[in-house]
Coordinates of C-alpha atoms in Angstrom, one line a residue:
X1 CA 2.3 -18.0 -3.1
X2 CA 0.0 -15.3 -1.6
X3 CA 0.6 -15.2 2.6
X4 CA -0.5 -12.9 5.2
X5 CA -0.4 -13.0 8.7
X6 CA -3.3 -10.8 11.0
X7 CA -3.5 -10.9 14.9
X8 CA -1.6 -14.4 15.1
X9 CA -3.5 -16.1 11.7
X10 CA -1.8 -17.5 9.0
X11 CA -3.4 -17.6 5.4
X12 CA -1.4 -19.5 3.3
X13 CA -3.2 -19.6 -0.5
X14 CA -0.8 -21.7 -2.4
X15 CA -1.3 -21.6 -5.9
X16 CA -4.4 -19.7 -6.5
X17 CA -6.8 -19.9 -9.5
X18 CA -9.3 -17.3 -9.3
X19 CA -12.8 -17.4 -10.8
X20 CA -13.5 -13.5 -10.4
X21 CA -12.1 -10.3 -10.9
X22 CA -9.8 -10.4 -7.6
X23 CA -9.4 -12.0 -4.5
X24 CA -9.5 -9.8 -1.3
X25 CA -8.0 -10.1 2.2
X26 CA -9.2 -8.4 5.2
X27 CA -7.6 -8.0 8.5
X28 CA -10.3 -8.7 11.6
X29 CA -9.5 -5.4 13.0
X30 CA -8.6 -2.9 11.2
X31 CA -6.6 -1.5 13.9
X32 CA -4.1 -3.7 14.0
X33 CA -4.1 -6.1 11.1
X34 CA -0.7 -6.4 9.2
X35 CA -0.3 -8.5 5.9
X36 CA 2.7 -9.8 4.6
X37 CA 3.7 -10.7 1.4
X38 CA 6.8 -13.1 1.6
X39 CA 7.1 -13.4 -1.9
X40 CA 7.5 -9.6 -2.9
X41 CA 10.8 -7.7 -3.0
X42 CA 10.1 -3.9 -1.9
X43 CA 13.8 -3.0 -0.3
X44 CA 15.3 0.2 0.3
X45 CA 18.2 1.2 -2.0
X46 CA 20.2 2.5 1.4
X47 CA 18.9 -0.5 3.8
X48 CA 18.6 -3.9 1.7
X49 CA 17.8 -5.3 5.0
X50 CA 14.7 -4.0 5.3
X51 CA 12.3 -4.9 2.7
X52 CA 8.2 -3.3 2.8
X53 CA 6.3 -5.9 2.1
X54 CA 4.0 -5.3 5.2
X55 CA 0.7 -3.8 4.9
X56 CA -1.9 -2.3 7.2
X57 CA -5.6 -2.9 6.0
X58 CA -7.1 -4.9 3.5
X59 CA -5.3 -6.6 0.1
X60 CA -6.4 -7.0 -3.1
X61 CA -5.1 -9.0 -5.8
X62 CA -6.2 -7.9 -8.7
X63 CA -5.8 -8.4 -12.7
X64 CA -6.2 -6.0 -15.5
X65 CA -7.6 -6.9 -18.5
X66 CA -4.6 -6.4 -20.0
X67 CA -3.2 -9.3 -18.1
X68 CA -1.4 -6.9 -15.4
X69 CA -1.1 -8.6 -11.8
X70 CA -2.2 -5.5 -9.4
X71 CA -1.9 -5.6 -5.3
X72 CA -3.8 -2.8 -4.1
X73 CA -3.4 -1.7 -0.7
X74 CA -7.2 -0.3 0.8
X75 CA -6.4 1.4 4.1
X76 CA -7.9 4.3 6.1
X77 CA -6.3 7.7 4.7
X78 CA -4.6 7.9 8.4
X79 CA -2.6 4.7 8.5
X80 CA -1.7 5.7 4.4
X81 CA -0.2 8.6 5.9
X82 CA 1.6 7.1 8.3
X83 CA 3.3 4.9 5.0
X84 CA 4.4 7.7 2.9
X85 CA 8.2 7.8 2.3
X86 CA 8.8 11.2 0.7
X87 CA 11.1 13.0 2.9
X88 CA 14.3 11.5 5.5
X89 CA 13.5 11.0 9.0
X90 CA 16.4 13.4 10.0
X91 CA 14.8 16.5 8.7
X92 CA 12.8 18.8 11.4
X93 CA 9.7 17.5 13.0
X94 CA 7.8 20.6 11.4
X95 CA 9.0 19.6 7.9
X96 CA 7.0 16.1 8.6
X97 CA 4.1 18.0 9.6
X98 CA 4.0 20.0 6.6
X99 CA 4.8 16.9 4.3
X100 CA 1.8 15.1 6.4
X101 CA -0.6 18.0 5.6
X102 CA 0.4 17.7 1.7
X103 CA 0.1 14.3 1.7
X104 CA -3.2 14.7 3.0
X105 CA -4.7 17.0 0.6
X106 CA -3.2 14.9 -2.3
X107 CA -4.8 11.8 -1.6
X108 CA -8.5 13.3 -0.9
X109 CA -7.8 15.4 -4.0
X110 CA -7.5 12.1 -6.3
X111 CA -9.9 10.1 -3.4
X112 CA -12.9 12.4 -4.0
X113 CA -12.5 12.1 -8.0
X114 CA -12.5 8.2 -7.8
X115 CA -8.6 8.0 -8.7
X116 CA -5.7 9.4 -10.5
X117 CA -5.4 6.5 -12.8
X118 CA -8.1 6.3 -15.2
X119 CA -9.2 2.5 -15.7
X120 CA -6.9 1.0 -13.1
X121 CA -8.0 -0.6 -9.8
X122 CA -6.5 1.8 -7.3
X123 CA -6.4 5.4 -6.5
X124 CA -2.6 6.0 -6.1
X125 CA 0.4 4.4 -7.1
X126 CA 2.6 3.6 -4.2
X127 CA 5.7 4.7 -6.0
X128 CA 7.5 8.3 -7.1
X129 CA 4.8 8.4 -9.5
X130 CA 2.2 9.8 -7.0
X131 CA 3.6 9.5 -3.1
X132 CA 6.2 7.1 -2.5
X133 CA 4.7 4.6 -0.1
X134 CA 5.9 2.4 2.1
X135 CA 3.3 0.3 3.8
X136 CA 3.5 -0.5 7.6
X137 CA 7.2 -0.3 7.7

């Protein structure tokens, strides 16, 4: 099951049997549209309370052709930003700044040459991999 919640609506897909290459949500304004998928475990290792399955922007689900299930997060590089999970919130204010600015230049970098991943649907992987990303948690 595939939900997501945006200003107050409720999708709710059930099972889904797609005739096309993926199936695409989009939040009414972009602003302040979160989805939320119910069914996917993202928790922190030190918090297992809190689990990051919220997402500003628009979702994808994709499928490779190798059979690969893909959900790919397409957000404005600002509110990606504000998602990244590389450093602890008790290190200096400047230190977040800096990480910010090098977060930044890391996703435009791969942005501007159409990905890091050759063949895949997305630009970045959300894990350790490229920038450890969060979502709108």
């Amino acid at each position: 099951m595939l939900d997501a919640a945006t200003n107050g609506e409720v999708f709710k897909a059930g099972d889904l049997y797609l005739n096309a290459p993926y199936f695409r949500l989009e939040p009414t304004d972009w602003a302040t549209g979160v989805f939320t998928v119910i069914n996917f475990e993202n928790r922190l290792k030190w918090d297992k309370s809190k689990n990051n399955n919220a997402y500003r922007g628009a979702v994808e689900l994709r499928v490779s052709i190798y059979g690969n299930a893909w959900l790919v997060n397409e957000i404005l590089l600002d509110d990606y930003i504000k998602g990244i999970d590389e450093v602890p919130n008790v290190w200096a204010s400047e230190f977040h700044k800096a990480q910010a600015i090098a977060a930044r230049s890391y996703a435009l970098y791969y942005m501007e040459r159409g990905g890091k991943h050759n063949g895949t649907a997305y630009i970045l992987n959300a894990g350790s991999y490229d920038q450890v990303y969060r979502g709108y948690n």
